[in-house]
PDB file of C-alpha atoms in Angstrom:
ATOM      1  CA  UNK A   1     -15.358 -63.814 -65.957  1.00  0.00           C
ATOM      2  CA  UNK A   2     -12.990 -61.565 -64.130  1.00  0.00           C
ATOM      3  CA  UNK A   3     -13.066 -57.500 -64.642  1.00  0.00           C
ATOM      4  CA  UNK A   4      -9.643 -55.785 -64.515  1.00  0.00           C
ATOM      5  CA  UNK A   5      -9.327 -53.654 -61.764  1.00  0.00           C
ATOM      6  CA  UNK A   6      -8.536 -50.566 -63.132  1.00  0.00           C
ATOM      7  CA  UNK A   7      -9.059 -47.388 -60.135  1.00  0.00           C
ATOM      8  CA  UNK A   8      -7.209 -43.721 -59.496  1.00  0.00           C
ATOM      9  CA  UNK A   9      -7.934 -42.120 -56.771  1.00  0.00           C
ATOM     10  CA  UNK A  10      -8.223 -38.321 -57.313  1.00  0.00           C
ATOM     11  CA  UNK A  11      -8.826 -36.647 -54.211  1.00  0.00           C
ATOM     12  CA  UNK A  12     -11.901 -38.285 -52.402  1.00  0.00           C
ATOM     13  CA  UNK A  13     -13.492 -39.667 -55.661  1.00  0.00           C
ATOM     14  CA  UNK A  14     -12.568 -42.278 -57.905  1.00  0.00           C
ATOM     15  CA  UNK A  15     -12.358 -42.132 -61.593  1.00  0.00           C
ATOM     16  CA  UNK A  16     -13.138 -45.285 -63.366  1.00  0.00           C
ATOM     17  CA  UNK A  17     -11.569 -46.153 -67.370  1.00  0.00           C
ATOM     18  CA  UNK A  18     -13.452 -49.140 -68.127  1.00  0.00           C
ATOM     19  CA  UNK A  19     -13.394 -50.854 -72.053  1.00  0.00           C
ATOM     20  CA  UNK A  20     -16.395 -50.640 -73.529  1.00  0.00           C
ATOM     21  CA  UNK A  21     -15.628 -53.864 -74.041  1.00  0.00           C
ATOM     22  CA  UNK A  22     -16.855 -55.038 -70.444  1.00  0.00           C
ATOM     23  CA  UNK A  23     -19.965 -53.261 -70.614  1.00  0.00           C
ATOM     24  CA  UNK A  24     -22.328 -55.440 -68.908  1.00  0.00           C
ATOM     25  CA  UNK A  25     -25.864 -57.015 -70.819  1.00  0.00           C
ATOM     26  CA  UNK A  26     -28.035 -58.865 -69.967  1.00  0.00           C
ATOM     27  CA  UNK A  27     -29.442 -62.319 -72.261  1.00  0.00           C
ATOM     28  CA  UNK A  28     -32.567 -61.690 -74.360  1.00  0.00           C
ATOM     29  CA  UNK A  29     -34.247 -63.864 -71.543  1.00  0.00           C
ATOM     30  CA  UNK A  30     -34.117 -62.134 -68.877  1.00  0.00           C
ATOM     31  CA  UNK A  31     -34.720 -58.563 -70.081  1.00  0.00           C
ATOM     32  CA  UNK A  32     -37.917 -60.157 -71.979  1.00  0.00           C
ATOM     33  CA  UNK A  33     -39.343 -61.608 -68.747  1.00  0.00           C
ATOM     34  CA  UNK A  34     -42.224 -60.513 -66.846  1.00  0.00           C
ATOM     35  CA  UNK A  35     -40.680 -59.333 -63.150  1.00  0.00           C
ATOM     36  CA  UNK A  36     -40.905 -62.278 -60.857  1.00  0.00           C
ATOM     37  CA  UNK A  37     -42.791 -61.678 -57.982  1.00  0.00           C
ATOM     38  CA  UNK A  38     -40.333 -62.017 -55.624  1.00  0.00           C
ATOM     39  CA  UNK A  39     -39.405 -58.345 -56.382  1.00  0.00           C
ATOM     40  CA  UNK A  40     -42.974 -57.082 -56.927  1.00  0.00           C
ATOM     41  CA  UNK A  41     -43.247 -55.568 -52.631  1.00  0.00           C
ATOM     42  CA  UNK A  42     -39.708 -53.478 -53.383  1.00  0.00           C
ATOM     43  CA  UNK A  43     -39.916 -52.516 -56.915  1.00  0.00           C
ATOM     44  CA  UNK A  44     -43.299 -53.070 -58.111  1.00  0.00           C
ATOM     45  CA  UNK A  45     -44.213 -49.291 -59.583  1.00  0.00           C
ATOM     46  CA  UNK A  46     -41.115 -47.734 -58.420  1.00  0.00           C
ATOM     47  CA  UNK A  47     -40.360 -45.259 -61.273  1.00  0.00           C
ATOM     48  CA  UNK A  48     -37.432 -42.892 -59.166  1.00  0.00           C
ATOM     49  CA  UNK A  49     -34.998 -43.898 -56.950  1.00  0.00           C
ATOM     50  CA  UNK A  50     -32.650 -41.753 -55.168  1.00  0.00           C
ATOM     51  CA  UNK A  51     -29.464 -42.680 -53.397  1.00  0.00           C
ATOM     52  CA  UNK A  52     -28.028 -41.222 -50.490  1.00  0.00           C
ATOM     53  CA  UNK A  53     -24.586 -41.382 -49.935  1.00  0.00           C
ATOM     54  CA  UNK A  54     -21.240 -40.542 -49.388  1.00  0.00           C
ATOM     55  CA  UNK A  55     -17.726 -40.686 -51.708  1.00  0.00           C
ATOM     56  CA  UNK A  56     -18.477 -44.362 -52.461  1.00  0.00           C
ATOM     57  CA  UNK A  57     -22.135 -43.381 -53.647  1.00  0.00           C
ATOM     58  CA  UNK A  58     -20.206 -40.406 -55.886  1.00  0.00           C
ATOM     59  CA  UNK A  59     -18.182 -42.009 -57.541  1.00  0.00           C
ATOM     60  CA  UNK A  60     -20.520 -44.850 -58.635  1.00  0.00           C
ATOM     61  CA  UNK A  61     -21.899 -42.920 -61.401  1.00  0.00           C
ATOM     62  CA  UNK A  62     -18.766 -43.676 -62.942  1.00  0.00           C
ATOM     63  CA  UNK A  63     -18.744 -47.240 -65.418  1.00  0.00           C
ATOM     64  CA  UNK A  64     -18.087 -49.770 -63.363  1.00  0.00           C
ATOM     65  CA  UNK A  65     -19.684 -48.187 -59.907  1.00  0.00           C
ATOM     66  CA  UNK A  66     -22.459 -49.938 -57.964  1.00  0.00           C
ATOM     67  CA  UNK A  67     -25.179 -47.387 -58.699  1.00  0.00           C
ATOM     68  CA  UNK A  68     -24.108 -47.428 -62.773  1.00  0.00           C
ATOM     69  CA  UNK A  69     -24.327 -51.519 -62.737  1.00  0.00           C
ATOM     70  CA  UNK A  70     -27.791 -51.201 -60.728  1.00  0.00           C
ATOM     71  CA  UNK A  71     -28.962 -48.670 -63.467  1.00  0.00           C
ATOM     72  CA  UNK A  72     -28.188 -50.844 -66.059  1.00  0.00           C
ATOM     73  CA  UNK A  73     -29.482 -53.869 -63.998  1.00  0.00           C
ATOM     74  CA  UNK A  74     -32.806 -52.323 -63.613  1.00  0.00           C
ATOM     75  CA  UNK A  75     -33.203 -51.374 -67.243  1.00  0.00           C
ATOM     76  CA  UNK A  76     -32.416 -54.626 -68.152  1.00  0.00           C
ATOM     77  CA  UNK A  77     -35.834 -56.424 -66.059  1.00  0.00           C
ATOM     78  CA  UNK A  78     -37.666 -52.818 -66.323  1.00  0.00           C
ATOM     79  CA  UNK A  79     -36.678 -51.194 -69.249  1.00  0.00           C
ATOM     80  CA  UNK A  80     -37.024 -47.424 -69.758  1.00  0.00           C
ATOM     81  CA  UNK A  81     -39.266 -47.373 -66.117  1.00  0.00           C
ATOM     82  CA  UNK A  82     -36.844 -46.736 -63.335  1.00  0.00           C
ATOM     83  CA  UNK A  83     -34.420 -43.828 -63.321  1.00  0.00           C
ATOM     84  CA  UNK A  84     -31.650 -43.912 -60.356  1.00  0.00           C
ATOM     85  CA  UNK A  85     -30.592 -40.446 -59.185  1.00  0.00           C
ATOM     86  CA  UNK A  86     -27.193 -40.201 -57.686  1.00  0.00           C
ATOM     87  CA  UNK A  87     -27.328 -38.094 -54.467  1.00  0.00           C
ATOM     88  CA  UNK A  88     -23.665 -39.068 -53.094  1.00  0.00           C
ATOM     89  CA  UNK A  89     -21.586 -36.084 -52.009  1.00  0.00           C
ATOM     90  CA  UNK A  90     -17.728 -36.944 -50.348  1.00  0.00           C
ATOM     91  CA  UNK A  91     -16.599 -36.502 -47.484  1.00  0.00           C
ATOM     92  CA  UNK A  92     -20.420 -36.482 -46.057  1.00  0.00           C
ATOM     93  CA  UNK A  93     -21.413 -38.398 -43.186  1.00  0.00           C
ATOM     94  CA  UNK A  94     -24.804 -38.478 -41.454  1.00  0.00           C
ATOM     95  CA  UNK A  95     -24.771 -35.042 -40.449  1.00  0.00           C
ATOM     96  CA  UNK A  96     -23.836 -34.369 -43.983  1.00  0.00           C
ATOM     97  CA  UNK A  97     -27.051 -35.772 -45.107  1.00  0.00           C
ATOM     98  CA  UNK A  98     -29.516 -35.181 -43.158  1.00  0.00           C
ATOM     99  CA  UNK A  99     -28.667 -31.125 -43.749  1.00  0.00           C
ATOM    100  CA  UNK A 100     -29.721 -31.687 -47.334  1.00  0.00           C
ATOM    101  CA  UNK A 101     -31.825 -34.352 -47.448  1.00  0.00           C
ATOM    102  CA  UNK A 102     -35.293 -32.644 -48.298  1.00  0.00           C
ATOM    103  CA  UNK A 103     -33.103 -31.209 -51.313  1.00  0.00           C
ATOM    104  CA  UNK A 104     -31.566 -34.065 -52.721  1.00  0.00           C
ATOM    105  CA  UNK A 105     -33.624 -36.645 -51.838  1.00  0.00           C
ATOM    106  CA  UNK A 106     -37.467 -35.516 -50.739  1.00  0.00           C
ATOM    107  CA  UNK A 107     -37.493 -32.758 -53.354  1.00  0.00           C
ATOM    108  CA  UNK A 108     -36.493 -35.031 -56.265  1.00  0.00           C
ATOM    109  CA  UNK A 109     -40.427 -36.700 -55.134  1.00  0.00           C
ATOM    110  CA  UNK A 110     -38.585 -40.887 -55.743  1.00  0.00           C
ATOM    111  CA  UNK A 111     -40.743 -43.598 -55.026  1.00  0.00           C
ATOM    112  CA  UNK A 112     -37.833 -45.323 -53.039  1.00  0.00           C
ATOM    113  CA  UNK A 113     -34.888 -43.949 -51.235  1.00  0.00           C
ATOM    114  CA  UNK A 114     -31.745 -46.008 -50.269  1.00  0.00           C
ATOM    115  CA  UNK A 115     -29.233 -44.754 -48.109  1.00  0.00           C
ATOM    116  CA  UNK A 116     -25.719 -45.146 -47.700  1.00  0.00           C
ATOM    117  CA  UNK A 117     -23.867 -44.240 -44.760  1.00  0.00           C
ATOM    118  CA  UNK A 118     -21.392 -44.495 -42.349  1.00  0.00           C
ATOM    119  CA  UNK A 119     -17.610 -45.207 -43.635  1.00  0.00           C
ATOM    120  CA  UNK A 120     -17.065 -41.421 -42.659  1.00  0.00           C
ATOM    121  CA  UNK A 121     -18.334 -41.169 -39.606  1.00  0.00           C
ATOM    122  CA  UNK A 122     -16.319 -44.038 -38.093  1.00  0.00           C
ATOM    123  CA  UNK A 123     -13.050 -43.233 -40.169  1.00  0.00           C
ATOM    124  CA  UNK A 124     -12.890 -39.690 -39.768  1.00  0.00           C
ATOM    125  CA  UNK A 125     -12.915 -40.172 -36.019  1.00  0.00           C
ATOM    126  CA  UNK A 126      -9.684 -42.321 -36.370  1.00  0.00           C
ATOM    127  CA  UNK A 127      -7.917 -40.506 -39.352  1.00  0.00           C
ATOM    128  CA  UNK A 128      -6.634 -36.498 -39.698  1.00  0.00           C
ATOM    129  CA  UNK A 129      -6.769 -36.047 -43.291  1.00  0.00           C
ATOM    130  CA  UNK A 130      -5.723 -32.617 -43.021  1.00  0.00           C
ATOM    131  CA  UNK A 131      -2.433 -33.698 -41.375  1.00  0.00           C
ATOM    132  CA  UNK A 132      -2.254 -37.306 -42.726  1.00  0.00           C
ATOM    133  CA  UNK A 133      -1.987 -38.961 -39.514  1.00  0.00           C
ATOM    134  CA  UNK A 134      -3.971 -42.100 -37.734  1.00  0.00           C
ATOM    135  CA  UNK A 135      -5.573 -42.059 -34.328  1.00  0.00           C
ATOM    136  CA  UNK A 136      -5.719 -45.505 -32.673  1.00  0.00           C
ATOM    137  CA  UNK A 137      -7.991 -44.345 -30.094  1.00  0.00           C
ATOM    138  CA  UNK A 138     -10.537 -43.095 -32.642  1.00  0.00           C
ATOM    139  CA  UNK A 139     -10.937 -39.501 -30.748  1.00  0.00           C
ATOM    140  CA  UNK A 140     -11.099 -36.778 -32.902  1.00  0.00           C
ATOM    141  CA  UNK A 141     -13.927 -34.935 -33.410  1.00  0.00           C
ATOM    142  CA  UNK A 142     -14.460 -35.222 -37.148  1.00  0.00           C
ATOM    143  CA  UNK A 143     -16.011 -38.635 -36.370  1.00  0.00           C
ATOM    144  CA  UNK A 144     -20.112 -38.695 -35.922  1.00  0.00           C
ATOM    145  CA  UNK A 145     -20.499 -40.222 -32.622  1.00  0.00           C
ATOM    146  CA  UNK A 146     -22.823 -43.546 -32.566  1.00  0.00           C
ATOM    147  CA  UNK A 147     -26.029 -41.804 -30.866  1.00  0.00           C
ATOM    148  CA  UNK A 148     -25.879 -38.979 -33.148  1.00  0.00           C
ATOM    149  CA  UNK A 149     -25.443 -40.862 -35.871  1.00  0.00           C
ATOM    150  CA  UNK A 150     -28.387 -43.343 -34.901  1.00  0.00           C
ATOM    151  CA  UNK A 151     -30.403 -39.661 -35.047  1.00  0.00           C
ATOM    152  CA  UNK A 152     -29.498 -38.105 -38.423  1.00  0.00           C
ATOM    153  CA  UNK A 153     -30.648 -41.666 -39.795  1.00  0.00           C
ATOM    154  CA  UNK A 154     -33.484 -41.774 -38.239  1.00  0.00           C
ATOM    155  CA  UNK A 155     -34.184 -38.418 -38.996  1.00  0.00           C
ATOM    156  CA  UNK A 156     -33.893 -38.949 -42.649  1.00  0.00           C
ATOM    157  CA  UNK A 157     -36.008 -42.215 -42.464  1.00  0.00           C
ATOM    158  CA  UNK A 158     -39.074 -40.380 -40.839  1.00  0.00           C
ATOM    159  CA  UNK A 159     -38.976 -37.261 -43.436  1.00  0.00           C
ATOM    160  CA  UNK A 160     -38.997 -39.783 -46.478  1.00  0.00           C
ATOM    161  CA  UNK A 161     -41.784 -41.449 -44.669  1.00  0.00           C
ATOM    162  CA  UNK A 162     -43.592 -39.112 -44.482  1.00  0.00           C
ATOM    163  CA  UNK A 163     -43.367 -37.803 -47.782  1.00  0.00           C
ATOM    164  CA  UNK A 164     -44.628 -41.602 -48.620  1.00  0.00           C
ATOM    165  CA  UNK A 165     -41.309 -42.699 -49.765  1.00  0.00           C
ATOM    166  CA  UNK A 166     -39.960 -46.112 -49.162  1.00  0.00           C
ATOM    167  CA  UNK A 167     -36.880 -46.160 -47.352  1.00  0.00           C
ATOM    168  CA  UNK A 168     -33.778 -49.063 -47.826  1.00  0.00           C
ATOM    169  CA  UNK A 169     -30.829 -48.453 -45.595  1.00  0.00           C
ATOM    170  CA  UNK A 170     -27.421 -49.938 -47.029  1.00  0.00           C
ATOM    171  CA  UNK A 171     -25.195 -50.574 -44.236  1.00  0.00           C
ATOM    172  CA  UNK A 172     -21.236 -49.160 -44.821  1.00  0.00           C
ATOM    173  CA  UNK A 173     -18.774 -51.156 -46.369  1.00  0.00           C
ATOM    174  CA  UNK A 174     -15.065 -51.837 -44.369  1.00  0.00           C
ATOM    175  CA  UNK A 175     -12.948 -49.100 -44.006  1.00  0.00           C
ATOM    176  CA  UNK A 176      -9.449 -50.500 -44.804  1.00  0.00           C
ATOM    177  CA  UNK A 177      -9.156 -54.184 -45.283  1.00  0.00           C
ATOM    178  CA  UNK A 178      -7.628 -55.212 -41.675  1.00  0.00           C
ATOM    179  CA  UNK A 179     -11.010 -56.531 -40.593  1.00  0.00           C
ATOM    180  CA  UNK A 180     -10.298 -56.703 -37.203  1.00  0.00           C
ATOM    181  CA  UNK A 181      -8.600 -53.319 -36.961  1.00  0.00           C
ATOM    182  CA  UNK A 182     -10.077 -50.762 -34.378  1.00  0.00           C
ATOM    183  CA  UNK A 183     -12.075 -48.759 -37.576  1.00  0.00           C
ATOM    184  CA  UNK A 184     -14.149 -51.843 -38.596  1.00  0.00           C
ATOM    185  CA  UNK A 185     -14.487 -53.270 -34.895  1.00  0.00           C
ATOM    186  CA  UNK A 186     -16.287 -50.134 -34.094  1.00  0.00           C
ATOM    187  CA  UNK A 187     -17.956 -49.604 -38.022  1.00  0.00           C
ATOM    188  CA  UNK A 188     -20.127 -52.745 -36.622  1.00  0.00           C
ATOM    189  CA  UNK A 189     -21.528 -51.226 -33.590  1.00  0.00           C
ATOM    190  CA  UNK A 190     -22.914 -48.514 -36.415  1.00  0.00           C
ATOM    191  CA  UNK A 191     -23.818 -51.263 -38.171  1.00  0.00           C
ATOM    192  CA  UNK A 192     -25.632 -52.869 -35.681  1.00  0.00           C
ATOM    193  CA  UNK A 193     -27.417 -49.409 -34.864  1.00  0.00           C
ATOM    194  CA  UNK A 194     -28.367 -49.072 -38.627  1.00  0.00           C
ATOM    195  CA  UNK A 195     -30.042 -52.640 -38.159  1.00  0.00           C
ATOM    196  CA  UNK A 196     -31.844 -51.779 -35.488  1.00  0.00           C
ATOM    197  CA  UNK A 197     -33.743 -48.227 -37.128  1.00  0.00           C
ATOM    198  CA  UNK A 198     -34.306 -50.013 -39.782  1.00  0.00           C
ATOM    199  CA  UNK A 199     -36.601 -52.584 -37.743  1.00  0.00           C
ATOM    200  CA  UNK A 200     -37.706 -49.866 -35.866  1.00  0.00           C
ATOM    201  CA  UNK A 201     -39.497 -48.036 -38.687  1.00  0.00           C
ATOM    202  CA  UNK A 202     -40.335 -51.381 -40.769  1.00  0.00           C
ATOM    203  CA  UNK A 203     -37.149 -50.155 -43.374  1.00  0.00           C
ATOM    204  CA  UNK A 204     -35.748 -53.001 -45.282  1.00  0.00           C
ATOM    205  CA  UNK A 205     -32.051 -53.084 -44.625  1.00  0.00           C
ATOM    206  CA  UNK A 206     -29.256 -54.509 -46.982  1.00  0.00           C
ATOM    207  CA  UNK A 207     -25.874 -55.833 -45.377  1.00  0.00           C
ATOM    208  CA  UNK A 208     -23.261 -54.638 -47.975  1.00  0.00           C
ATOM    209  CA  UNK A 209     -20.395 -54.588 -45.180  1.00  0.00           C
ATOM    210  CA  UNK A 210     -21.032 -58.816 -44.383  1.00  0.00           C
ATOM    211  CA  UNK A 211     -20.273 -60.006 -48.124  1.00  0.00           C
ATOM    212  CA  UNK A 212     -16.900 -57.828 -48.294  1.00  0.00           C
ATOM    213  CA  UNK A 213     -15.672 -59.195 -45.033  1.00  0.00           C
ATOM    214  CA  UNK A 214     -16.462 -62.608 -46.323  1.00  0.00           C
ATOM    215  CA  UNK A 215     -14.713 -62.264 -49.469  1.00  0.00           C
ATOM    216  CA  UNK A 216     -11.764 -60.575 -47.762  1.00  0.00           C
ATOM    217  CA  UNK A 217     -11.723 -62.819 -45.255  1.00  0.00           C
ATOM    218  CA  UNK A 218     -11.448 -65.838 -47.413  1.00  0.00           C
ATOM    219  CA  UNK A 219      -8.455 -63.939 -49.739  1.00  0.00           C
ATOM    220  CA  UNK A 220      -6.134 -63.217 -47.027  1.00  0.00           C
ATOM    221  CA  UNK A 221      -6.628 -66.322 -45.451  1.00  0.00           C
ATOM    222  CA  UNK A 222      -4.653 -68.038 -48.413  1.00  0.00           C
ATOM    223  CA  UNK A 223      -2.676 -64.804 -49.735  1.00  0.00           C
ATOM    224  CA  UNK A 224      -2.355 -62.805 -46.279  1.00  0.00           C
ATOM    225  CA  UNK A 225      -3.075 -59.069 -45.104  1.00  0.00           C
ATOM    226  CA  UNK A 226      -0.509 -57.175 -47.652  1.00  0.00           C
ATOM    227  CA  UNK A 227      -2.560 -56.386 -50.204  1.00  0.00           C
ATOM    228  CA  UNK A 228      -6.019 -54.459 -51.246  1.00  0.00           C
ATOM    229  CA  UNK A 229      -8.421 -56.620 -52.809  1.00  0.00           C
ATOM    230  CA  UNK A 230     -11.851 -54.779 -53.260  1.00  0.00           C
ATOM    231  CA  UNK A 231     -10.380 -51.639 -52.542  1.00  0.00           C
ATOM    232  CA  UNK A 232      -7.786 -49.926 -54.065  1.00  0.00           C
ATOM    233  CA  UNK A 233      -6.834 -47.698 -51.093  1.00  0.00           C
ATOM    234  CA  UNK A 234      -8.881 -50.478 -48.751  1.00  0.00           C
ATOM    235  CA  UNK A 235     -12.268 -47.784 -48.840  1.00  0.00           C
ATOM    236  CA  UNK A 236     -13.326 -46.800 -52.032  1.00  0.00           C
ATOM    237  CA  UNK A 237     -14.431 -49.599 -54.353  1.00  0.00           C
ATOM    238  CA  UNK A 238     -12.747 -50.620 -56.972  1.00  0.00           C
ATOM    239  CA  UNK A 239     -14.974 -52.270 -60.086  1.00  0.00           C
ATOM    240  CA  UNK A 240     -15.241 -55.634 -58.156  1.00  0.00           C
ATOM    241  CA  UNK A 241     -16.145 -54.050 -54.879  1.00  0.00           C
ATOM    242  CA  UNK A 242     -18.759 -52.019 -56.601  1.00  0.00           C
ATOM    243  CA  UNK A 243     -20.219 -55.687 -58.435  1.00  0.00           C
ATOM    244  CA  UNK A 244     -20.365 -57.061 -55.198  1.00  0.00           C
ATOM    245  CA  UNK A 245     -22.132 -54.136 -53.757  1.00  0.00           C
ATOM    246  CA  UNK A 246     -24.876 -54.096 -56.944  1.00  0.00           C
ATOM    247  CA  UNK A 247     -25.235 -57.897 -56.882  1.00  0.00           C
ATOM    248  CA  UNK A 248     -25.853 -57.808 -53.084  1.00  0.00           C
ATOM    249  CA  UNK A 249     -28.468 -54.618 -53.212  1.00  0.00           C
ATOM    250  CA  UNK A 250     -30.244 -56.599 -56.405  1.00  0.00           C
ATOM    251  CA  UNK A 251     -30.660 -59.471 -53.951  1.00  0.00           C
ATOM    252  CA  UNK A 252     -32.044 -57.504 -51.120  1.00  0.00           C
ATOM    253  CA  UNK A 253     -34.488 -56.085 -53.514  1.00  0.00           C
ATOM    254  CA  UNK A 254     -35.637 -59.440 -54.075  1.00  0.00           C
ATOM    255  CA  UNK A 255     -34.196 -59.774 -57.792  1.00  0.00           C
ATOM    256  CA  UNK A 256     -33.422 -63.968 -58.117  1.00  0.00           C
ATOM    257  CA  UNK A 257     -30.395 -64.723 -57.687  1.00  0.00           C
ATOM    258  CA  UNK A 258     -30.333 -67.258 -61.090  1.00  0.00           C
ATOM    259  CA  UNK A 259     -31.425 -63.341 -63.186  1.00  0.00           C
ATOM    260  CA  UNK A 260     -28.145 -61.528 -61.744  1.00  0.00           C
ATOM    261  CA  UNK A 261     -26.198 -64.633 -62.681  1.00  0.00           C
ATOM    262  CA  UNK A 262     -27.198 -64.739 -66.278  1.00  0.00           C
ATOM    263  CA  UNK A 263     -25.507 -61.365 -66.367  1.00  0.00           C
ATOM    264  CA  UNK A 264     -22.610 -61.664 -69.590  1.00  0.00           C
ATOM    265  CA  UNK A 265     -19.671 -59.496 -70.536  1.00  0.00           C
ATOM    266  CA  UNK A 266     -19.089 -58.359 -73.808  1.00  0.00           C
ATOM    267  CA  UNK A 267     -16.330 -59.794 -75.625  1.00  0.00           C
TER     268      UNK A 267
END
């Protein structure tokens, strides 16, 4: 069934006005069934989870946003046993938060932590918000350049392990939909870095950037470049952006695919 896109921008964050009416539910069967095992290594005893993140990460508290569906999603095969705590700030990049990372994600004591990063450092490099102008070169110094950004992750992956927290790192989604423009040619080398630390320190990583280009990529090739379609302003999610994000972190958890399917919409 398709979900209205309904999105404002206000400042950095987006507020979401979704009916009530397409509050998602799960059937009786699935919220009745014993948690296959395919999820048991991620989730198995996982009671917190805290996510790390940026604008995107913020505003999915909102109905509609990734981190509200996977609340709802998780309550559905666990009910009442895992609480998600939203830990996205906007604006932040890696820097950002690995400065308060013991505070909002160590010090809240989760059993897994998933982490979110990356849109900002690229597209801050290439974008002057302050004077609303684009820098093809990607030069300024707002961005977070690739080695420190391969760091502050890193960073924040050894602290939560060794607090004996479980770390999942969720790569960034496109910044703008022009897939091959000079933000999201250079997003993958962070990408590709955020693959790497996360096979380094035995992290499970989740692709959320590869399902969005694929999607994209199959839109404009039959309705061309001109307009947005998982994006309102081509970043921030809008409600089918933020599905696609939830479905594809439920997968990498190891949730089946046929359980997110038999997700229903409320009349």
């Amino acid at each position: 069934m398709l979900i209205r896109l309904a999105l404002a921008v206000i400042a950095a964050i987006i507020a979401f006005n979704i009916p009530h009416s397409l509050i998602p539910v799960f059937k009786e069967s699935i919220s009745e069934a014993t948690p296959p095992p395919e999820i048991q290594n991620v989730l198995a005893g996982k009671r917190k989870i805290v996510i790390v993140g940026d604008s995107i990460t913020e505003a999915g508290k909102y109905p509609g946003g990734y981190v509200w569906l996977l609340q709802r999603y998780l309550s559905a095969l666990y009910p009442g046993k895992i609480e998600i705590v939203n830990a996205g700030i906007s604006g932040n990049k890696a820097t950002d938060m690995q400065a308060r990372f013991q505070k909002d994600a160590i010090d809240h004591k989760p059993d897994l932590v998933m982490i979110n990063v990356g849109v900002n450092d690229v597209w801050h490099a290439f974008f002057d918000f302050q004077n609303i102008q684009f820098y093809p070169q990607g030069n300024l110094p707002t961005g977070v350049p690739l080695a420190q950004y391969r760091e502050k992750i890193t960073q924040m992956v050894l602290a939560a392990k060794a607090a004996g927290i479980r770390v999942v790192l969720l790569s960034p989604t496109p910044i703008g939909e022009i897939l091959d423009g000079p933000e999201n040619r250079r997003l993958q080398e962070y990408i590709a870095a955020m693959r790497e630390i996360a096979l380094q320190n035995q992290c499970l990583f989740i692709d959320l950037n590869a399902p969005f280009r694929e999607v994209i990529g199959t839109y404009q090739k039959h309705a061309g470049k001109t307009l947005n379609l998982l994006a309102a302003d081509g970043v921030h999610p809008n409600p089918s952006g933020y599905r696609i994000m939830a479905f594809t972190i439920l997968r990498g958890l190891g949730v089946p695919t046929k359980d997110i399917e038999n997700l229903e919409v409320k009349k």
